[in-house]
Coordinates of C-alpha atoms and ligand atoms in Angstrom, one line a residue:
M1 CA 0.0 0.0 0.0
D2 CA 1.4 3.4 -0.8
K3 CA 1.6 6.1 1.8
L4 CA -1.2 8.3 0.6
T5 CA -3.6 5.4 0.5
A6 CA -2.6 4.4 4.0
L7 CA -2.9 7.9 5.2
K8 CA -6.5 8.0 3.9
Q9 CA -7.4 4.4 4.8
Y10 CA -6.1 4.4 8.4
F11 CA -6.2 8.1 9.5
G12 CA -8.7 9.5 7.1
H13 CA -6.5 12.4 6.0
D14 CA -6.6 13.5 2.3
G15 CA -3.1 14.8 2.3
F16 CA -0.1 15.6 4.4
R17 CA 0.3 18.7 6.5
P18 CA 3.4 20.8 6.2
G19 CA 6.5 18.8 7.1
Q20 CA 4.8 15.5 7.5
Q21 CA 5.8 14.1 4.1
A22 CA 9.5 14.8 4.4
L23 CA 9.6 13.0 7.8
V24 CA 7.6 10.0 6.6
D25 CA 9.8 9.7 3.5
G26 CA 12.9 9.9 5.7
L27 CA 11.7 7.0 7.9
L28 CA 10.6 5.0 4.9
A29 CA 14.1 5.3 3.5
G30 CA 15.6 4.2 6.8
R31 CA 17.0 7.7 7.8
D32 CA 16.9 9.3 11.2
V33 CA 14.5 12.1 11.4
F34 CA 13.9 15.1 13.7
G35 CA 10.5 16.9 13.6
V36 CA 9.9 20.2 15.3
M37 CA 6.2 21.1 15.0
P38 CA 3.8 23.0 17.2
T39 CA 1.4 21.1 19.5
G40 CA -1.4 19.9 17.3
G41 CA 0.8 20.1 14.2
G42 CA 0.4 16.3 13.6
K43 CA 3.6 14.7 14.8
S44 CA 2.1 11.3 15.6
V45 CA 1.3 10.4 12.0
C46 CA 4.9 11.0 11.0
Y47 CA 5.9 7.8 12.8
Q48 CA 2.6 5.9 12.9
L49 CA 2.4 5.8 9.1
P50 CA 5.9 4.5 8.5
A51 CA 5.3 2.0 11.3
L52 CA 2.4 0.6 9.3
L53 CA 4.3 0.4 6.1
R54 CA 7.5 -1.2 7.3
P55 CA 7.9 -4.7 8.6
G56 CA 8.3 -5.3 12.3
V57 CA 7.2 -3.2 15.3
T58 CA 8.0 0.5 15.9
L59 CA 8.9 1.4 19.5
V60 CA 7.5 4.7 20.7
I61 CA 9.0 6.2 23.8
S62 CA 6.6 8.5 25.4
P63 CA 6.7 10.3 28.8
L64 CA 3.2 9.8 30.1
I65 CA 0.9 6.9 30.7
S66 CA -2.2 8.9 29.8
L67 CA -0.6 10.0 26.5
M68 CA 0.2 6.4 25.6
K69 CA -3.2 5.1 26.5
D70 CA -4.9 7.7 24.4
Q71 CA -2.7 7.1 21.4
V72 CA -3.2 3.3 21.6
A73 CA -6.9 3.8 21.9
A74 CA -7.0 6.0 18.8
L75 CA -4.8 3.6 16.9
E76 CA -7.0 0.6 17.8
Q77 CA -10.1 2.6 16.6
A78 CA -8.3 3.2 13.3
G79 CA -7.7 -0.5 12.9
V80 CA -4.0 -0.4 13.7
P81 CA -2.7 -3.0 16.2
A82 CA -0.9 -1.3 19.0
A83 CA -0.3 -1.6 22.7
C84 CA 1.6 0.0 25.6
L85 CA 3.9 -1.3 28.3
N86 CA 3.9 0.7 31.4
S87 CA 3.5 0.6 35.2
S88 CA -0.3 0.8 35.0
L89 CA -0.4 -2.9 33.8
D90 CA -0.2 -5.7 36.3
T91 CA 2.2 -8.6 35.9
A92 CA -0.2 -10.8 34.0
E93 CA -1.1 -8.0 31.6
M94 CA 2.5 -7.1 31.1
A95 CA 3.4 -10.8 30.3
E96 CA 0.5 -10.9 27.8
V97 CA 1.6 -7.8 25.9
M98 CA 5.2 -9.0 25.8
A99 CA 4.1 -12.4 24.5
K100 CA 2.0 -10.9 21.8
A101 CA 4.7 -8.5 20.8
R102 CA 7.1 -11.4 20.5
G103 CA 4.5 -13.1 18.2
G104 CA 4.4 -10.0 16.0
A105 CA 0.9 -8.9 17.0
Y106 CA 1.6 -5.1 17.0
K107 CA 2.8 -2.5 14.6
L108 CA 3.4 0.0 17.4
L109 CA 4.5 -0.5 21.0
Y110 CA 4.5 2.4 23.4
I111 CA 6.8 2.4 26.3
A112 CA 7.9 4.7 29.1
P113 CA 11.6 5.5 29.1
E114 CA 12.1 3.8 32.4
R115 CA 11.1 0.5 30.8
L116 CA 14.3 0.6 28.7
A117 CA 16.3 -0.4 31.8
S118 CA 14.3 -3.6 32.4
P119 CA 16.2 -6.8 31.5
G120 CA 13.0 -8.5 30.4
F121 CA 12.2 -5.7 28.0
R122 CA 15.8 -5.6 26.7
A123 CA 15.6 -9.3 25.9
L124 CA 12.3 -8.8 24.2
A125 CA 13.6 -5.9 22.1
A126 CA 16.7 -7.9 21.0
A127 CA 14.3 -10.5 19.6
L128 CA 12.1 -8.1 17.6
T129 CA 12.4 -6.6 14.2
I130 CA 12.4 -2.9 15.0
P131 CA 12.5 -0.6 12.0
V132 CA 12.1 2.7 14.0
V133 CA 12.4 3.9 17.5
A134 CA 10.3 7.0 17.8
V135 CA 11.0 9.4 20.7
D136 CA 7.9 11.6 21.4
E137 CA 8.2 14.8 23.4
A138 CA 12.0 14.5 22.8
H139 CA 12.7 17.8 24.7
C140 CA 12.3 15.7 27.9
I141 CA 15.9 14.7 27.3
S142 CA 17.2 18.3 27.8
Q143 CA 17.7 19.8 31.2
W144 CA 17.1 23.2 29.5
G145 CA 13.6 22.2 28.6
Q146 CA 10.7 22.4 31.0
D147 CA 10.0 18.7 31.4
F148 CA 13.4 17.1 31.9
R149 CA 13.1 13.3 32.4
P150 CA 16.4 11.6 33.3
G151 CA 15.0 8.3 31.9
Y152 CA 15.3 9.9 28.4
L153 CA 19.1 9.9 28.8
A154 CA 19.2 6.1 28.6
I155 CA 17.6 6.0 25.1
A156 CA 20.8 6.3 23.1
D157 CA 22.5 3.4 25.0
F158 CA 19.4 1.3 24.7
I159 CA 19.4 1.8 20.9
A160 CA 23.2 1.2 20.6
A161 CA 22.7 -2.2 22.4
L162 CA 20.1 -3.5 19.9
P163 CA 21.4 -6.1 17.4
R164 CA 20.5 -3.8 14.5
R165 CA 20.3 -0.1 14.7
P166 CA 16.8 1.1 13.9
A167 CA 16.1 4.5 12.4
V168 CA 15.7 7.0 15.2
A169 CA 12.9 9.6 15.1
A170 CA 12.6 12.5 17.5
F171 CA 9.6 14.8 17.8
T172 CA 9.1 17.9 19.9
A173 CA 7.2 21.2 20.0
T174 CA 10.0 23.0 21.7
A175 CA 11.8 25.3 19.3
T176 CA 14.7 26.9 21.1
A177 CA 18.1 26.2 19.6
Q178 CA 19.6 24.9 22.8
V179 CA 17.0 22.2 23.4
R180 CA 17.2 21.2 19.7
A181 CA 20.9 20.8 19.9
D182 CA 20.6 18.7 23.0
I183 CA 18.1 16.4 21.4
V184 CA 20.4 15.7 18.4
R185 CA 23.4 15.2 20.5
L186 CA 21.9 13.1 23.4
L187 CA 19.9 10.8 21.1
R188 CA 22.9 10.5 18.8
L189 CA 20.8 11.2 15.8
D190 CA 22.7 10.3 12.6
D191 CA 22.5 12.9 9.9
P192 CA 18.7 13.3 10.5
V193 CA 16.2 14.7 8.1
E194 CA 15.3 17.8 10.0
V195 CA 11.9 19.5 9.6
V196 CA 11.0 22.7 11.5
T197 CA 7.5 23.7 10.5
G198 CA 5.7 27.0 11.1
F199 CA 4.6 27.6 14.6
D200 CA 1.5 29.5 13.7
R201 CA -1.8 28.0 14.6
P202 CA -4.2 30.1 12.6
N203 CA -7.3 28.6 14.1
L204 CA -6.4 29.8 17.6
Y205 CA -7.7 33.2 18.7
F206 CA -5.5 34.9 21.3
D207 CA -6.4 37.5 23.8
V208 CA -5.0 39.0 27.1
L209 CA -7.6 40.5 29.5
R210 CA -6.8 42.5 32.6
P211 CA -10.1 42.0 34.4
K212 CA -11.2 43.9 37.5
S213 CA -12.3 40.5 38.9
K214 CA -10.7 37.5 37.4
K215 CA -13.4 35.3 38.9
D216 CA -16.3 37.2 37.4
T217 CA -14.7 37.4 34.0
L218 CA -14.0 33.7 34.0
L219 CA -17.5 32.9 34.9
A220 CA -18.8 35.2 32.1
L221 CA -16.4 33.6 29.6
L222 CA -17.5 30.1 30.6
E223 CA -21.1 31.0 30.6
Q224 CA -20.7 32.0 26.9
R225 CA -19.0 28.6 26.3
R226 CA -21.5 26.3 27.9
G227 CA -21.5 22.9 26.3
K228 CA -18.0 23.3 25.0
S229 CA -14.9 21.7 26.4
G230 CA -12.0 23.6 27.8
I231 CA -9.1 24.0 30.3
V232 CA -8.6 26.7 32.9
Y233 CA -5.0 26.8 34.0
C234 CA -4.1 28.2 37.4
A235 CA -0.6 28.9 38.8
T236 CA -1.2 27.2 42.2
R237 CA -3.0 24.2 43.7
A238 CA -4.9 26.6 46.0
N239 CA -6.1 28.6 43.0
V240 CA -7.3 25.4 41.3
E241 CA -9.3 24.5 44.4
K242 CA -10.8 27.9 44.7
V243 CA -11.6 28.4 41.0
C244 CA -13.0 24.9 40.6
D245 CA -15.3 25.4 43.7
A246 CA -16.5 28.7 42.3
L247 CA -17.3 27.2 38.9
C248 CA -19.1 24.2 40.4
A249 CA -21.1 26.5 42.7
A250 CA -22.2 28.4 39.6
G251 CA -23.4 25.2 38.1
L252 CA -20.7 24.7 35.6
P253 CA -19.5 21.2 34.9
A254 CA -15.9 21.5 36.1
T255 CA -13.4 19.1 37.6
R256 CA -9.9 19.6 38.8
Y257 CA -6.4 18.3 38.5
H258 CA -3.2 19.0 40.4
A259 CA -0.3 17.1 41.8
G260 CA -1.6 17.3 45.3
L261 CA -4.6 15.0 44.6
P262 CA -4.6 11.3 45.2
D263 CA -3.7 9.2 42.1
A264 CA -7.2 7.7 41.9
E265 CA -9.0 11.0 42.0
R266 CA -6.6 12.5 39.4
R267 CA -7.3 9.6 37.1
R268 CA -11.0 9.9 37.7
N269 CA -11.1 13.6 37.0
Q270 CA -9.0 13.3 33.9
D271 CA -11.4 10.6 32.6
D272 CA -14.4 12.8 33.4
F273 CA -12.8 15.5 31.3
Q274 CA -11.7 13.2 28.5
F275 CA -15.1 11.6 28.2
D276 CA -16.9 15.0 28.4
R277 CA -18.8 14.1 31.5
R278 CA -17.2 17.2 33.0
P279 CA -16.0 19.2 30.0
V280 CA -14.2 22.0 32.0
M281 CA -10.9 21.1 33.6
V282 CA -9.4 23.4 36.2
A283 CA -5.7 22.5 36.6
T284 CA -2.2 23.4 37.3
N285 CA 0.4 22.9 34.7
A286 CA 0.7 19.3 36.0
F287 CA -2.2 18.7 33.7
G288 CA -0.1 18.7 30.7
M289 CA 1.7 16.9 28.0
G290 CA -0.6 13.9 28.0
I291 CA -3.6 15.8 26.9
D292 CA -4.4 14.9 23.3
K293 CA -8.1 15.7 23.5
S294 CA -8.9 17.2 20.2
N295 CA -12.2 18.9 20.9
V296 CA -10.8 21.4 23.5
S297 CA -12.3 24.6 22.3
F298 CA -10.8 27.0 24.8
V299 CA -7.8 27.3 27.1
I300 CA -8.1 30.1 29.7
H301 CA -5.2 31.0 31.9
Y302 CA -6.3 32.3 35.2
N303 CA -2.7 33.2 36.0
M304 CA 0.2 34.0 33.7
P305 CA 2.6 31.1 33.2
Q306 CA 6.3 31.5 33.6
S307 CA 7.3 31.5 30.0
L308 CA 5.9 31.8 26.5
E309 CA 7.1 28.3 25.8
A310 CA 4.8 27.0 28.6
Y311 CA 2.0 29.4 27.6
Y312 CA 2.1 28.4 23.9
Q313 CA 2.2 24.7 24.8
E314 CA -0.7 25.0 27.2
A315 CA -2.8 27.3 25.0
G316 CA -2.0 25.0 22.1
R317 CA -4.0 22.2 23.7
A318 CA -7.0 24.1 22.3
G319 CA -8.3 23.5 18.8
R320 CA -6.1 20.5 18.0
D321 CA -8.8 19.3 15.5
G322 CA -8.3 22.5 13.5
S323 CA -11.6 24.1 14.6
P324 CA -11.6 27.7 15.8
A325 CA -10.7 27.9 19.4
D326 CA -9.9 30.6 22.0
C327 CA -6.8 31.1 24.1
I328 CA -7.4 33.8 26.7
L329 CA -5.0 34.9 29.4
L330 CA -6.4 36.7 32.4
F331 CA -3.5 38.9 33.5
S332 CA -2.7 40.9 36.6
P333 CA 0.7 42.2 37.7
A334 CA 0.5 40.1 40.8
D335 CA 1.0 37.1 38.5
I336 CA 4.5 38.3 37.9
A337 CA 5.3 38.2 41.6
T338 CA 4.0 34.6 41.8
A339 CA 6.1 33.6 38.8
R340 CA 9.2 35.1 40.4
Y341 CA 8.5 33.3 43.6
F342 CA 8.3 30.0 41.7
I343 CA 11.6 30.7 40.0
E344 CA 13.3 31.5 43.3
N345 CA 11.8 28.7 45.2
G346 CA 11.2 26.1 42.5
G347 CA 12.5 22.6 43.1
G348 CA 15.6 23.0 40.9
N349 CA 17.1 19.9 39.5
E350 CA 19.3 17.9 41.8
A351 CA 21.2 16.5 38.9
L352 CA 22.6 20.0 38.2
T353 CA 25.8 21.6 39.5
P354 CA 25.4 25.0 41.3
E355 CA 26.7 26.8 38.2
E356 CA 24.3 25.0 35.9
R357 CA 21.5 25.8 38.3
A358 CA 22.4 29.5 38.3
A359 CA 22.4 29.5 34.5
V360 CA 19.0 27.8 34.4
R361 CA 17.6 30.4 36.8
A362 CA 19.0 33.3 34.7
Q363 CA 17.3 31.7 31.7
D364 CA 14.1 31.4 33.7
Y365 CA 14.1 35.1 34.4
R366 CA 14.6 36.0 30.7
R367 CA 11.7 33.7 29.8
L368 CA 9.6 35.4 32.4
D369 CA 10.4 38.8 31.0
A370 CA 9.3 37.7 27.6
M371 CA 6.0 36.3 29.0
A372 CA 5.3 39.6 30.8
A373 CA 6.0 41.5 27.7
Y374 CA 3.4 39.4 25.9
C375 CA 0.8 40.3 28.5
R376 CA 1.6 44.0 28.1
T377 CA 1.8 44.3 24.4
T378 CA -0.9 46.3 22.6
G379 CA 0.3 44.9 19.3
C380 CA -0.7 41.7 17.5
L381 CA -0.4 38.8 20.0
R382 CA 0.2 36.2 17.4
G383 CA 3.0 38.3 16.0
A384 CA 4.5 38.5 19.5
I385 CA 4.5 34.7 19.9
L386 CA 5.9 34.1 16.4
D387 CA 8.6 36.7 17.0
Y388 CA 9.6 34.8 20.1
F389 CA 9.9 31.6 18.2
G390 CA 11.9 33.3 15.5
Q391 CA 9.2 33.1 12.8
P392 CA 8.3 35.7 10.2
H393 CA 4.7 36.8 10.2
A394 CA 2.3 39.4 8.9
E395 CA 2.1 42.6 10.8
R396 CA -1.5 42.0 11.9
C397 CA -3.1 38.5 12.1
G398 CA -6.7 39.7 12.4
N399 CA -7.5 36.9 14.8
C400 CA -6.4 38.1 18.2
G401 CA -7.8 40.6 20.7
P402 CA -5.6 43.6 19.8
C403 CA -6.2 43.0 16.0
R404 CA -9.9 42.9 16.5
A405 CA -10.0 45.9 18.7
P406 CA -6.9 47.9 18.1
A407 CA -5.6 50.0 21.0
V408 CA -5.6 53.8 20.7
D409 CA -3.1 56.0 22.5
R410 CA -4.8 58.2 25.1
D411 CA -3.1 61.1 26.7
V412 CA -3.0 60.4 30.4
T413 CA -0.5 63.0 31.5
V414 CA -2.9 64.9 33.8
Q415 CA -4.2 61.8 35.5
A416 CA -0.7 60.4 35.8
Q417 CA 0.4 63.6 37.6
M418 CA -2.5 63.2 40.0
V419 CA -1.4 59.7 40.9
L420 CA 2.2 60.5 41.2
S421 CA 1.8 63.6 43.4
C422 CA -0.7 61.8 45.6
A423 CA 1.8 59.0 46.2
A424 CA 4.5 61.6 46.9
R425 CA 2.2 63.5 49.3
I426 CA 1.3 60.4 51.2
R427 CA 4.9 59.5 51.7
Q428 CA 5.7 63.0 52.8
K429 CA 3.0 62.8 55.4
L430 CA 3.6 59.4 56.8
G431 CA 7.3 58.9 56.1
Y432 CA 6.6 55.6 54.4
P433 CA 4.7 54.6 51.2
V434 CA 1.3 52.9 51.3
G435 CA 0.0 50.0 49.2
E436 CA -1.8 50.3 45.9
N437 CA -5.3 49.8 47.4
L438 CA -4.9 52.6 49.9
L439 CA -3.4 54.9 47.3
I440 CA -6.3 54.4 45.0
E441 CA -8.7 55.0 47.9
V442 CA -7.1 58.3 48.7
L443 CA -7.3 59.4 45.1
R444 CA -11.0 58.4 44.9
G445 CA -11.8 60.1 48.2
G446 CA -12.8 57.0 50.1
G447 CA -13.7 57.0 53.8
S448 CA -12.3 53.8 55.3
Q449 CA -11.3 53.7 59.0
R450 CA -7.7 53.1 58.1
L451 CA -7.6 56.1 55.7
R452 CA -9.0 58.4 58.4
Q453 CA -6.8 57.0 61.2
L454 CA -3.8 57.8 59.1
G455 CA -5.2 61.3 58.4
L456 CA -5.0 60.7 54.7
D457 CA -8.2 62.5 54.0
G458 CA -6.2 65.7 54.8
V459 CA -3.7 65.4 52.0
S460 CA -4.2 67.9 49.2
T461 CA -4.7 65.2 46.5
Y462 CA -7.5 63.5 48.5
G463 CA -10.5 62.8 46.2
L464 CA -8.8 64.2 43.0
M465 CA -10.0 61.3 40.9
K466 CA -13.5 60.9 42.5
Q467 CA -15.2 60.5 39.1
V468 CA -12.8 58.0 37.6
P469 CA -13.9 54.3 38.0
R470 CA -11.8 52.4 40.4
G471 CA -10.7 49.9 37.8
E472 CA -9.4 52.7 35.6
V473 CA -7.4 54.2 38.4
R474 CA -5.9 50.8 39.2
R475 CA -5.0 50.3 35.5
L476 CA -3.2 53.6 35.5
V477 CA -1.3 52.9 38.7
E478 CA -0.2 49.6 37.2
Y479 CA 0.8 51.2 34.0
L480 CA 2.8 53.8 35.8
E481 CA 4.5 51.0 37.6
E482 CA 5.2 49.2 34.3
R483 CA 6.7 52.3 32.8
G484 CA 9.0 52.8 35.8
F485 CA 7.3 56.0 37.3
L486 CA 6.1 54.1 40.4
H487 CA 8.0 51.4 42.3
R488 CA 6.2 48.7 44.3
D489 CA 8.3 47.4 47.1
P490 CA 8.3 43.6 46.7
A491 CA 8.4 43.0 50.5
H492 CA 5.5 45.1 51.8
G493 CA 3.8 46.3 48.6
G494 CA 4.3 50.0 49.4
V495 CA 4.1 52.1 46.2
S496 CA 6.5 55.1 45.9
V497 CA 7.5 57.6 43.2
T498 CA 10.7 57.0 41.3
G499 CA 13.3 59.5 40.2
Q500 CA 11.9 59.2 36.7
A501 CA 8.6 60.7 37.7
G502 CA 10.1 64.2 38.0
E503 CA 10.0 64.4 34.3
L504 CA 6.2 64.1 34.3
L505 CA 5.7 66.2 37.4
F506 CA 8.0 69.1 36.8
H507 CA 9.5 69.1 33.4
G508 CA 6.5 69.1 31.1
G509 CA 6.8 65.5 30.0
T510 CA 3.7 63.8 28.6
L511 CA 2.5 60.2 28.8
T512 CA 0.1 58.2 26.7
M513 CA -1.4 54.9 27.5
P514 CA -2.7 52.5 24.9
V515 CA -6.3 51.7 25.6
R516 CA -8.4 49.2 23.7
A517 CA -11.3 50.7 21.9
G518 CA -14.5 49.1 22.9
E519 CA -15.2 46.0 24.9
A520 CA -12.9 43.0 24.7
P521 CA -14.2 41.0 21.8
A522 CA -13.7 37.7 23.7
L523 CA -16.5 38.9 26.0
R524 CA -18.9 39.5 23.3
P525 CA -21.2 36.6 22.8
G526 CA -22.0 35.0 19.5
R527 CA -18.7 35.6 17.9
K528 CA -18.6 33.6 14.7
A529 CA -15.1 32.4 13.9
G530 CA -14.8 31.2 10.3
G531 CA -14.2 27.5 9.7
A532 CA -17.1 25.3 8.9
A533 CA -19.5 28.1 9.4
D534 CA -22.0 26.7 6.9
A535 CA -22.7 23.5 8.8
D536 CA -26.3 23.2 9.8
A537 CA -26.5 23.6 13.5
G538 CA -29.3 21.2 14.0
L539 CA -27.7 18.5 12.0
L540 CA -24.4 19.1 13.8
A541 CA -26.1 18.7 17.2
A542 CA -27.7 15.4 16.0
L543 CA -24.3 14.1 14.8
K544 CA -22.8 15.0 18.1
A545 CA -25.5 13.2 20.0
E546 CA -24.9 10.1 17.9
R547 CA -21.1 10.4 18.5
L548 CA -21.8 10.6 22.3
R549 CA -24.0 7.5 22.1
L550 CA -21.3 5.6 20.1
A551 CA -18.6 6.7 22.4
Q552 CA -20.4 5.6 25.5
A553 CA -21.3 2.3 23.9
G554 CA -17.7 1.7 22.9
N555 CA -16.3 3.2 26.2
V556 CA -14.0 5.6 24.4
P557 CA -13.8 9.3 24.5
A558 CA -16.1 11.1 22.1
Y559 CA -13.3 12.7 20.0
I560 CA -11.8 9.3 19.4
V561 CA -14.9 8.4 17.5
F562 CA -14.7 11.6 15.4
S563 CA -13.3 15.0 16.2
N564 CA -15.5 18.2 16.1
A565 CA -13.8 19.2 12.8
V566 CA -14.8 15.9 11.2
L567 CA -18.5 16.3 12.4
E568 CA -18.5 19.9 11.2
D569 CA -17.3 18.8 7.7
M570 CA -19.9 16.0 7.8
A571 CA -22.7 18.4 8.7
A572 CA -21.6 20.7 5.9
R573 CA -21.3 18.0 3.3
C574 CA -24.3 16.0 4.4
P575 CA -23.2 12.7 2.8
R576 CA -26.0 10.3 1.8
T577 CA -24.0 7.3 0.6
M578 CA -21.0 5.4 1.9
D579 CA -18.9 6.8 -0.9
E580 CA -19.9 10.4 0.0
F581 CA -19.2 9.5 3.6
L582 CA -15.7 8.6 2.8
E583 CA -15.2 12.0 1.2
V584 CA -15.6 13.7 4.6
S585 CA -12.3 15.0 5.8
G586 CA -10.9 12.8 8.6
V587 CA -13.0 9.7 7.7
G588 CA -10.9 6.6 6.9
A589 CA -12.0 3.2 5.7
V590 CA -11.9 1.5 9.0
K591 CA -13.9 4.2 10.8
A592 CA -16.3 4.4 7.9
Q593 CA -17.0 0.8 8.2
R594 CA -17.4 1.0 11.9
Y595 CA -19.5 4.1 12.1
G596 CA -20.7 5.0 8.6
E597 CA -24.1 3.3 8.9
N598 CA -24.9 5.1 12.1
F599 CA -24.1 8.6 11.0
L600 CA -25.7 8.1 7.6
H601 CA -28.8 7.0 9.4
V602 CA -28.8 10.1 11.5
I603 CA -28.4 12.3 8.4
E604 CA -31.2 10.5 6.6
Q605 CA -33.5 10.9 9.7
Y606 CA -32.6 14.6 10.0
A607 CA -33.3 15.2 6.3
Q608 CA -36.8 13.6 6.6
D609 CA -37.6 15.5 9.8
T610 CA -36.7 18.8 8.4
A611 CA -38.5 18.2 5.1
E612 CA -41.7 17.7 7.0
Q613 CA -41.3 21.1 8.7
P614 CA -41.2 23.7 6.0
G615 CA -39.3 26.8 7.1
M616 CA -37.1 24.9 9.5
G617 CA -35.0 23.0 7.1
T618 CA -31.4 23.5 6.1
S619 CA -30.7 26.6 4.1
Ligands
ADP1 P1 1.0 16.7 17.9 O1 1.5 15.3 18.4 O2 2.0 17.3 16.9 O3 0.7 17.6 18.9 P2 -1.1 15.1 16.8 O4 -0.3 14.1 16.1 O5 -1.8 14.7 18.1 O6 -0.3 16.4 17.0 O7 -2.2 15.6 15.8 C1 -3.1 16.6 16.1 C2 -4.4 16.5 15.2 O8 -4.1 16.8 13.9 C3 -5.1 15.2 15.3 O9 -6.4 15.4 15.6 C4 -4.8 14.6 13.9 O10 -5.9 13.7 13.6 C5 -4.7 15.8 13.0 N1 -3.9 15.5 11.8 C6 -2.7 15.0 11.8 N2 -2.2 15.0 10.5 C7 -3.2 15.4 9.7 C8 -3.4 15.6 8.3 N3 -2.4 15.3 7.4 N4 -4.5 16.1 7.8 C9 -5.5 16.4 8.7 N5 -5.4 16.3 10.1 C10 -4.3 15.8 10.6
MG2 MG1 2.0 14.5 20.1

């Protein structure tokens, strides 16, 4: 069978995505390959397809059990014999998989890196025909990456000890040069075919909001997305608990995931999410790499992550099926302090020398600065991301918050002078600076007990900004901080005027602040975001109901039956025969045979129902 036929037959794809073909060809020709593609770019097919076409069994080294289970389930659905060997199997199951592997039952065998050290597994591997060893999430081999796994360092020796050297394939979504060089060196790739594809994910909409209340904004965003599946990332376990409780209290179907939960609960919650019983997952970044769920239609960050690498990887879990999806970050300057705390107090890797550790920390701070700059930019957000990954791009993408509602520069010189002189007066009076909240209260002429006790209602700037909404004053204070006119003491939070402020206060300097025109578009309901917009909504709902039924009957996650993108294309094309059904993008022969009848029946039924109700049919 040739590769395009196999691609259609087993995976249902009509053609290759950028980069896939070169990697597939490389492996078919027995070369080593190295694929750097963004999350959702389609790395799996690059080794799964050659695995089908070459004799023997391809070993796939993968860092997470959940990831393996998911991939194996998807392969089995597509009619590809595959299995995994990991610590979730008991001794008998392990022995069964090993025996079947020895008998040539599988085309792909997924293993955790730690398995490579087991003598039993080494003996098995020596007896098998292994055309390819594929290393997924290959950045785990680098201590410069975010997910260093010492077990990955054993891969090269394992391969060297095999009776015949297989082709080695490495895949990652981490683009930095340092990590890439580590991968090539530590896996001892031999003159690999290297493919680095574009990092742009055009179906993702990006936005950064600075809400007055993150909680209220989150609730509003989720309310607009009822019935959709998504992830809410928080920086800390405590935030996960708090946010998840708030969502559940508001009647939203949320569950949670963080490293502090017992194993059994983590697994249960992940399954609830995966199977859409609880389609909203609130999680720390521990909920990560293994998530291959393709119908995630939004990723909201409740806190800013520590780097753009982490952000793009987490946000990239949205829209993996190619449907429009939203990536929204709820930013507040306090997030930067939290991130700094994590860098200072983060576990650090015991395997590193003190010098190496210092270098890693310096790097972490540079990453954090870039992340903060993303949150503050008023330019195109996609452009900011692609700049960071060193990719050329158009000036404006048209599919991010700032592009939809461009910022305009507002002259805020007078208001800035009010804030700065108020901070200066307070300091003069008390001999020490007060925190942001009290400063804002003085400016707005508040009457709290603390304010009066300190006599701050007597300073000349008291009540100067009475008419300005609290949120706007706060925004201005934060902007002045960002621009270096105010300094917030990290220890006690006191806000004081810097030397730079003299320019604005006494020397006729002016200050503009970029302000977005209109409301944040992500908050406007009913946004229609391109894609399969012509699909009939009623039919789509019927197809989704059928998918859910089939998924439950087969005990697999819904998106394993068909992704949203496939159902949208199905609803748009409205196939009436098996041949037409096979035309639907993402439908392969095996799946057509398995599910075709069911979906064709739903379409038939729907057509009849709507025909009987004039005025309500498809149009
Ligand atoms: P990655 O591992 O790079 O993050 P995956 O291999 O999980 O990405 O693929 C992401 C999605 O892209 C999957 O839903 C997959 O079915 C889809 N996909 C992969 N290759 C193609 C292709 N050639 N045409 C259409 N869809 C594809
Ligand atoms: Mg992958």
